Amino acid sequence: MRWNSLDDMDLNAKTVLVRADLNVPVEDGRVTDDTRIQRLAPTVHDIIAKGGRPVLLSHFGRPKGKVVPEMSLQMLIPAIETAFGLTVSFCADCRGPAAQAAIAALGEGAVLVLENTRFHPGEEKNDPALAAEFADLGDVFCADAFSCAHRAHASTEGVARLVPSCAGRLMEAELTALNAALGAPDRPLVAVVGGAKVSTKLELLGNLVEKVDHLVIGGGMANTFLAAQGIDVGKSLCEHEMTQTAAEILTKAATTGCDIVLPSDIVVAREFRAGADSETLPADTCPADAMILDAGPETVARIATVMEGARTLIWNGPLGAFEIPPFDEATNSAARKAAALTRAGKLVTVAGGGDTVAALNQANAAHDFTYISSAGGAFLEWMEGKTLPGVAVLGD
Ligand code: AMP
């Protein structure tokens, strides 16, 4: 799919409506992690450099169509000013005469942030009337919230139909990296999928077995796959009602030629807590009173071998209960291996999804990855092979 970038647009003296994702973590009115804001800075700076006036639209939280003062974007302004190094003004509505007046008053080189789009019930309904009101505010629409692109809302999809549209720098980086990883990847391609449950990642696994050469399955969901093979997983987290589905995925992989890597050894404990007594055992010998909390060293060595032979890697989800050491070992080792291969220029590595980024950061590996997506749900839907409405609308 071809889409316009900021480079394709004439922005001189134009008002550029930027759909950003300012849904950042906040505690007591203060931003605790401004990564998402930092990643918007290139878009805003480039718009200003091209003579445009950036006006930011975003949602925050789930106010469900009502004004909820605690979810006002106004509290973010100091953090946005710091991250952008620019003067940032705020308007207490995201449409209508107030927003029009704030845009008219916007000084050169300054940024305007409009109030939470989800204060209006039309936002999540993709109401054409609200989309038209957004469209009235700008000359150009710049989509820069890949993390919201799986939702067809008035500010992500509706407005893009009504105004000349382009991808912002963050959206551009996401689409380019994701296409390099799953659209037209250098092969062999390996996917590492971990996390708690098969049920939340079923479509993703179904899509991946058709596309990747090796699929590493770890975390709690691996237990369901072990159970599907008739292995007793004791007290482990396991969705026994999903074993049939897991078996079907294994069968599908056999027909598509996708090599599935499941734990061959496991780390088990009797308690789910940091520092709990643990032992490493063959995967088919989990004691009845124990739970599998991590993959063992033999499995990690096999994952490392697969990575060494691969050219591209996509990662979502931890390989074990990574928040409670020592059950972070497989995740840490595999992440560090992927990071080292990336540093050596041997592997293109793309990762995404909330817990994944936390796990890779904890392993001190994230900064070496080729690309870390800023998205959670949108990244998963992209891995599921779905068309994201906020991306599709940018196409020719
Ligand atoms: P998800 O949100 O699906 O990516 O799942 C992430 C969560 O899965 C993390 O909180 C991990 O602690 C948890 N997890 C991973 N492996 C296991 C396991 N073997 N047993 C229990 N929880 C696990």
XYZ file of N, CA, C and O in Angstrom, residues 31-160:
520
model
N 3.105 13.197 34.254
C 3.436 12.147 33.294
C 4.599 11.319 33.852
O 5.640 11.872 34.206
N 4.416 10.007 33.940
C 5.486 9.166 34.497
C 6.369 8.555 33.413
O 7.464 8.082 33.702
N 5.884 8.524 32.181
C 6.715 8.011 31.070
C 6.313 8.789 29.818
O 5.196 8.645 29.320
N 7.233 9.621 29.310
C 6.865 10.509 28.193
C 7.340 9.965 26.843
O 7.402 10.714 25.863
N 7.633 8.647 26.782
C 8.142 8.062 25.531
C 7.240 8.393 24.339
O 7.722 8.829 23.290
N 5.946 8.207 24.521
C 5.020 8.467 23.411
C 5.083 9.921 22.954
O 4.957 10.209 21.766
N 5.251 10.831 23.897
C 5.311 12.257 23.534
C 6.616 12.528 22.785
O 6.617 13.206 21.750
N 7.708 11.984 23.317
C 9.021 12.185 22.668
C 8.979 11.728 21.205
O 9.565 12.360 20.336
N 8.276 10.620 20.984
C 8.289 10.052 19.630
C 7.439 10.856 18.642
O 7.487 10.631 17.444
N 6.667 11.815 19.165
C 5.893 12.704 18.280
C 6.701 13.916 17.851
O 6.328 14.625 16.909
N 7.797 14.169 18.557
C 8.539 15.418 18.334
C 9.004 15.582 16.880
O 8.850 16.674 16.313
N 9.547 14.546 16.208
C 9.991 14.755 14.819
C 8.862 15.230 13.896
O 9.082 16.099 13.047
N 7.656 14.715 14.088
C 6.514 15.126 13.266
C 6.224 16.611 13.470
O 6.093 17.378 12.511
N 6.145 16.994 14.720
C 5.802 18.388 15.044
C 6.895 19.333 14.521
O 6.603 20.355 13.886
N 8.143 18.973 14.740
C 9.255 19.832 14.277
C 9.275 19.931 12.757
O 9.507 21.011 12.209
N 9.013 18.821 12.087
C 9.033 18.854 10.621
C 7.880 19.679 10.055
O 8.043 20.372 9.050
N 6.730 19.616 10.694
C 5.595 20.432 10.228
C 5.952 21.915 10.347
O 5.742 22.697 9.414
N 6.534 22.279 11.480
C 6.901 23.685 11.685
C 7.986 24.101 10.678
O 7.916 25.174 10.072
N 8.958 23.209 10.457
C 10.045 23.527 9.511
C 9.495 23.737 8.097
O 10.067 24.501 7.323
N 8.358 23.095 7.796
C 7.775 23.260 6.461
C 6.740 24.383 6.441
O 5.957 24.491 5.493
N 6.723 25.191 7.489
C 5.845 26.361 7.503
C 4.432 26.081 7.963
O 3.556 26.948 7.867
N 4.176 24.876 8.486
C 2.823 24.514 8.914
C 2.589 24.817 10.389
O 3.521 25.095 11.146
N 1.303 24.748 10.769
C 0.935 24.978 12.176
C 0.347 23.694 12.746
O -0.753 23.282 12.351
N 1.093 23.022 13.632
C 0.600 21.741 14.155
C -0.471 21.897 15.234
O -0.274 22.635 16.201
N -1.563 21.188 15.032
C -2.665 21.170 15.999
C -2.908 19.711 16.370
O -3.247 18.894 15.506
N -2.701 19.370 17.635
C -2.744 17.961 18.043
C -4.122 17.543 18.554
O -4.714 18.235 19.391
N -4.572 16.419 18.045
C -5.805 15.776 18.506
C -5.417 14.456 19.153
O -4.598 13.725 18.602
N -6.008 14.139 20.277
C -5.740 12.833 20.892
C -6.861 12.459 21.853
O -7.595 13.328 22.327
N -6.952 11.173 22.147
C -7.822 10.749 23.241
C -6.951 10.579 24.487
O -5.716 10.593 24.403
N -7.599 10.429 25.623
C -6.892 10.062 26.858
C -7.885 9.290 27.719
O -8.967 9.785 28.036
N -7.501 8.082 28.079
C -8.361 7.267 28.949
C -9.667 6.891 28.273
O -9.780 6.884 27.047
N -10.650 6.558 29.116
C -11.952 6.120 28.588
C -13.091 6.931 29.190
O -13.888 6.408 29.991
N -13.195 8.211 28.818
C -14.267 9.036 29.400
C -15.658 8.699 28.857
O -16.660 9.194 29.379
N -15.714 7.864 27.824
C -17.000 7.358 27.294
C -17.954 8.469 26.862
O -19.144 8.467 27.204
N -17.445 9.450 26.131
C -18.316 10.463 25.533
C -18.745 11.571 26.467
O -19.620 12.366 26.136
N -18.148 11.619 27.668
C -18.512 12.677 28.624
C -17.265 13.448 29.028
O -16.152 12.912 28.955
N -17.455 14.682 29.476
C -16.312 15.463 29.963
C -15.944 14.960 31.356
O -16.760 14.993 32.276
N -14.743 14.429 31.476
C -14.236 13.953 32.770
C -12.973 14.776 33.068
O -11.936 14.558 32.444
N -13.077 15.747 33.985
C -11.957 16.679 34.188
C -10.619 15.983 34.449
O -9.575 16.456 33.993
N -10.637 14.831 35.138
C -9.372 14.135 35.441
C -8.726 13.582 34.164
O -7.570 13.144 34.197
N -9.471 13.558 33.073
C -8.922 13.029 31.813
C -8.668 14.147 30.802
O -8.551 13.891 29.608
N -8.571 15.364 31.304
C -8.262 16.481 30.404
C -6.810 16.403 29.959
O -5.914 16.087 30.743
N -6.575 16.746 28.702
C -5.196 16.754 28.189
C -4.399 17.951 28.712
O -3.191 18.012 28.516
N -5.094 18.879 29.377
C -4.387 20.076 29.861
C -3.231 19.714 30.788
O -2.183 20.345 30.756
N -3.411 18.659 31.586
C -2.357 18.286 32.549
C -1.072 17.843 31.843
O -0.008 17.777 32.460
N -1.160 17.513 30.556
C 0.022 17.029 29.836
C 0.872 18.162 29.261
O 1.994 17.916 28.802
N 0.321 19.378 29.250
C 0.997 20.467 28.521
C 2.454 20.683 28.976
O 3.353 20.769 28.135
N 2.741 20.737 30.295
C 4.148 20.938 30.687
C 5.072 19.845 30.128
O 6.160 20.142 29.626
N 4.618 18.596 30.179
C 5.449 17.489 29.671
C 5.627 17.598 28.156
O 6.706 17.315 27.617
N 4.582 18.051 27.460
C 4.673 18.197 25.998
C 5.643 19.331 25.651
O 6.480 19.201 24.747
N 5.556 20.434 26.393
C 6.474 21.559 26.146
C 7.916 21.116 26.337
O 8.800 21.433 25.538
N 8.166 20.353 27.386
C 9.533 19.884 27.655
C 10.008 18.958 26.549
O 11.123 19.107 26.038
N 9.143 18.014 26.154
C 9.556 17.025 25.148
C 9.793 17.678 23.786
O 10.714 17.297 23.058
N 8.969 18.667 23.432
C 9.091 19.297 22.111
C 10.079 20.474 22.133
O 10.573 20.876 21.085
N 10.295 21.062 23.318
C 11.108 22.281 23.398
C 10.426 23.442 22.687
O 11.084 24.305 22.104
N 9.096 23.478 22.741
C 8.323 24.510 22.033
C 7.238 25.052 22.955
O 6.901 24.430 23.963
N 6.679 26.201 22.561
C 5.536 26.735 23.297
C 4.295 25.947 22.871
O 4.047 25.774 21.683
N 3.542 25.474 23.858
C 2.369 24.654 23.558
C 1.154 25.285 24.233
O 1.157 25.503 25.446
N 0.129 25.603 23.446
C -1.094 26.126 24.048
C -2.173 25.047 24.020
O -2.029 24.010 23.362
N -3.244 25.335 24.747
C -4.276 24.316 24.945
C -5.647 24.932 24.703
O -5.893 26.081 25.064
N -6.546 24.164 24.122
C -7.931 24.618 23.948
C -8.855 23.591 24.597
O -8.723 22.391 24.351
N -9.791 24.062 25.386
C -10.643 23.179 26.171
C -11.749 22.494 25.363
O -12.626 21.856 25.931
N -11.736 22.619 24.050
C -12.617 21.788 23.218
C -11.809 21.363 21.988
O -10.815 22.010 21.643
N -12.237 20.281 21.354
C -11.488 19.805 20.190
C -12.250 20.076 18.909
O -11.921 19.547 17.857
N -13.299 20.894 18.993
C -14.057 21.228 17.781
C -14.778 22.550 17.997
O -14.746 23.101 19.092
N -15.451 23.028 16.954
C -16.324 24.194 17.083
C -15.594 25.523 17.198
O -14.372 25.600 17.003
N -16.343 26.590 17.561
C -15.793 27.946 17.572
C -14.572 28.103 18.489
O -13.637 28.826 18.139
N -14.578 27.431 19.642
C -13.442 27.584 20.568
C -12.162 27.073 19.909
O -11.111 27.736 19.955
N -12.235 25.906 19.267
C -11.046 25.350 18.614
C -10.631 26.226 17.430
O -9.437 26.502 17.233
N -11.613 26.733 16.687
C -11.309 27.620 15.544
C -10.558 28.858 16.020
O -9.573 29.277 15.401
N -11.047 29.438 17.128
C -10.422 30.664 17.648
C -9.005 30.385 18.132
O -8.083 31.178 17.901
N -8.810 29.237 18.799
C -7.473 28.894 19.312
C -6.499 28.691 18.150
O -5.328 29.082 18.235
N -6.977 28.120 17.067
C -6.115 27.907 15.900
C -5.759 29.259 15.269
O -4.597 29.517 14.920
N -6.750 30.155 15.179
C -6.498 31.481 14.587
C -5.467 32.251 15.412
O -4.682 33.035 14.867
N -5.448 31.997 16.724
C -4.543 32.740 17.606
C -3.163 32.100 17.719
O -2.279 32.640 18.390
N -2.971 30.960 17.053
C -1.717 30.207 17.217
C -0.538 30.964 16.593
O -0.571 31.298 15.410
N 0.487 31.200 17.401
C 1.661 31.928 16.908
C 2.568 31.043 16.063
O 2.457 29.811 16.095
N 3.472 31.676 15.332
C 4.392 30.931 14.473
C 5.325 30.074 15.330
O 5.809 30.530 16.372
N 5.527 28.857 14.933
C 6.445 27.979 15.663
C 5.865 27.422 16.950
O 6.578 26.777 17.723
N 4.584 27.664 17.182
C 3.955 27.136 18.400
C 3.048 25.948 18.037
O 2.755 25.703 16.869
N 2.630 25.243 19.076
C 1.815 24.036 18.901
C 0.528 24.229 19.697
O 0.542 24.827 20.780
N -0.567 23.710 19.159
C -1.829 23.747 19.903
C -2.263 22.312 20.193
O -2.226 21.457 19.303
N -2.666 22.065 21.426
C -3.241 20.764 21.785
C -4.729 20.977 22.063
O -5.095 21.838 22.865
N -5.562 20.207 21.390
C -7.008 20.298 21.615
C -7.427 19.257 22.663
O -6.742 18.250 22.860
N -8.548 19.521 23.288
C -9.018 18.654 24.389
C -9.339 17.226 23.903
O -9.572 16.986 22.711
N -9.324 16.319 24.840
C -9.615 14.885 24.688
C -10.761 14.616 23.697
O -11.913 14.989 23.953
N -10.465 13.945 22.605
C -11.488 13.674 21.584
C -12.614 12.792 22.119
O -13.745 12.867 21.653
N -12.293 11.966 23.111
C -13.323 11.043 23.629
C -14.286 11.709 24.602
O -15.163 11.037 25.152
N -14.153 13.028 24.823
C -15.175 13.744 25.576
C -16.447 13.875 24.737
O -17.502 14.223 25.253
N -16.339 13.607 23.431
C -17.507 13.671 22.539
C -17.962 12.251 22.196
O -17.155 11.432 21.756
N -19.261 11.971 22.350
C -19.738 10.606 22.072
C -19.518 10.172 20.616
O -19.431 8.986 20.331
N -19.405 11.140 19.709
C -19.237 10.802 18.292
C -17.867 10.229 17.956
O -17.700 9.599 16.905
N -16.896 10.442 18.838
C -15.533 9.995 18.525
C -15.467 8.479 18.298
O -15.082 8.000 17.241
N -15.873 7.721 19.309
C -15.729 6.266 19.198
C -16.760 5.659 18.244
O -16.584 4.539 17.783
N -17.833 6.437 17.940
C -18.838 5.942 16.975
C -18.433 6.301 15.557
O -19.166 5.990 14.618
N -17.335 6.978 15.391
C -16.891 7.457 14.066
C -18.017 8.248 13.403
O -18.312 8.058 12.215
N -18.632 9.121 14.198
C -19.752 9.933 13.735
C -19.288 10.886 12.617
O -18.388 11.696 12.833
N -19.905 10.798 11.418
C -19.473 11.662 10.309
C -19.577 13.150 10.641
O -18.777 13.952 10.146
N -20.550 13.520 11.482
C -20.706 14.945 11.824
C -19.496 15.435 12.627
O -18.983 16.532 12.399
N -19.024 14.604 13.569
C -17.854 15.009 14.354
C -16.602 15.001 13.468
O -15.766 15.911 13.552
N -16.504 14.003 12.603
C -15.355 13.950 11.686
C -15.319 15.211 10.824
O -14.248 15.792 10.593
N -16.508 15.676 10.387
C -16.573 16.893 9.560
C -16.148 18.117 10.367
O -15.503 19.029 9.835
N -16.504 18.120 11.656
C -16.068 19.251 12.495
C -14.553 19.254 12.654
O -13.925 20.316 12.654
N -13.953 18.071 12.791
C -12.481 18.009 12.848
C -11.904 18.504 11.522
O -10.951 19.285 11.496
N -12.510 18.030 10.434
C -11.995 18.385 9.102
C -12.021 19.899 8.883
O -11.130 20.459 8.232
N -13.040 20.569 9.456
C -13.148 22.022 9.313
C -11.972 22.766 9.945
O -11.721 23.921 9.618
N -11.293 22.099 10.870
C -10.224 22.785 11.622
C -8.906 22.856 10.862
O -8.074 23.705 11.152
N -8.671 21.928 9.927
C -7.327 21.860 9.337
C -7.350 21.793 7.826
O -8.367 21.473 7.203
N -6.172 22.105 7.240
C -6.021 21.983 5.783
C -5.503 20.597 5.414
O -5.737 20.109 4.310
N -4.731 20.009 6.343
C -4.101 18.708 6.097
C -4.292 17.871 7.352
O -4.236 18.400 8.468
N -4.538 16.565 7.177
C -4.607 15.649 8.322
C -3.366 14.771 8.317
O -3.017 14.175 7.292
N -2.710 14.725 9.455
C -1.490 13.926 9.579
C -1.727 12.837 10.630
O -1.903 13.136 11.814
N -1.767 11.577 10.196
C -2.018 10.459 11.111
C -0.699 10.039 11.746
O 0.214 9.615 11.044
N -0.602 10.213 13.062
C 0.654 9.835 13.713
C 0.418 8.990 14.953
O 1.252 8.937 15.851
N -0.731 8.318 14.990
C -1.045 7.461 16.137
C -1.243 6.031 15.628
O -2.375 5.536 15.569
N -0.157 5.379 15.264
C -0.279 3.977 14.837
C -0.963 3.153 15.929
O -1.753 2.252 15.648
N -0.650 3.488 17.182
C -1.201 2.737 18.313
C -2.722 2.836 18.399
O -3.347 2.073 19.128
N -3.348 3.779 17.689
C -4.811 3.902 17.683
C -5.388 3.505 16.333
O -6.600 3.642 16.109
N -4.542 3.052 15.408
C -4.977 2.835 14.025
C -5.887 1.625 13.868
O -6.518 1.451 12.826
N -5.981 0.775 14.906
C -6.898 -0.366 14.817
C -8.322 0.043 15.148
O -9.225 -0.784 15.090
N -8.518 1.298 15.516
C -9.866 1.768 15.824
C -10.325 2.748 14.747
O -9.628 3.719 14.463
N -11.504 2.499 14.183
C -12.072 3.445 13.217
C -12.878 4.474 13.985
O -14.080 4.319 14.198
N -12.210 5.502 14.465
C -12.864 6.570 15.208
C -12.878 7.840 14.358
O -12.182 7.914 13.328
N -13.657 8.828 14.809
C -13.785 10.061 14.011
C -12.430 10.747 13.817
O -12.144 11.278 12.752
N -11.569 10.704 14.848
C -10.284 11.409 14.751
C -9.170 10.542 14.162
O -8.059 11.044 13.958
N -9.438 9.252 13.926
C -8.383 8.402 13.341
C -8.712 8.027 11.896
O -7.825 7.897 11.065
N -10.004 7.830 11.615
C -10.404 7.332 10.305
C -11.361 8.282 9.599
O -11.134 8.653 8.443
N -12.417 8.709 10.322
C -13.447 9.550 9.698
C -12.866 10.814 9.085
O -13.110 11.122 7.909
N -12.068 11.532 9.860
C -11.510 12.806 9.396
C -10.574 12.611 8.199
O -10.513 13.442 7.293
N -9.874 11.476 8.174
C -8.890 11.239 7.100
C -9.565 11.102 5.735
O -8.936 11.281 4.696
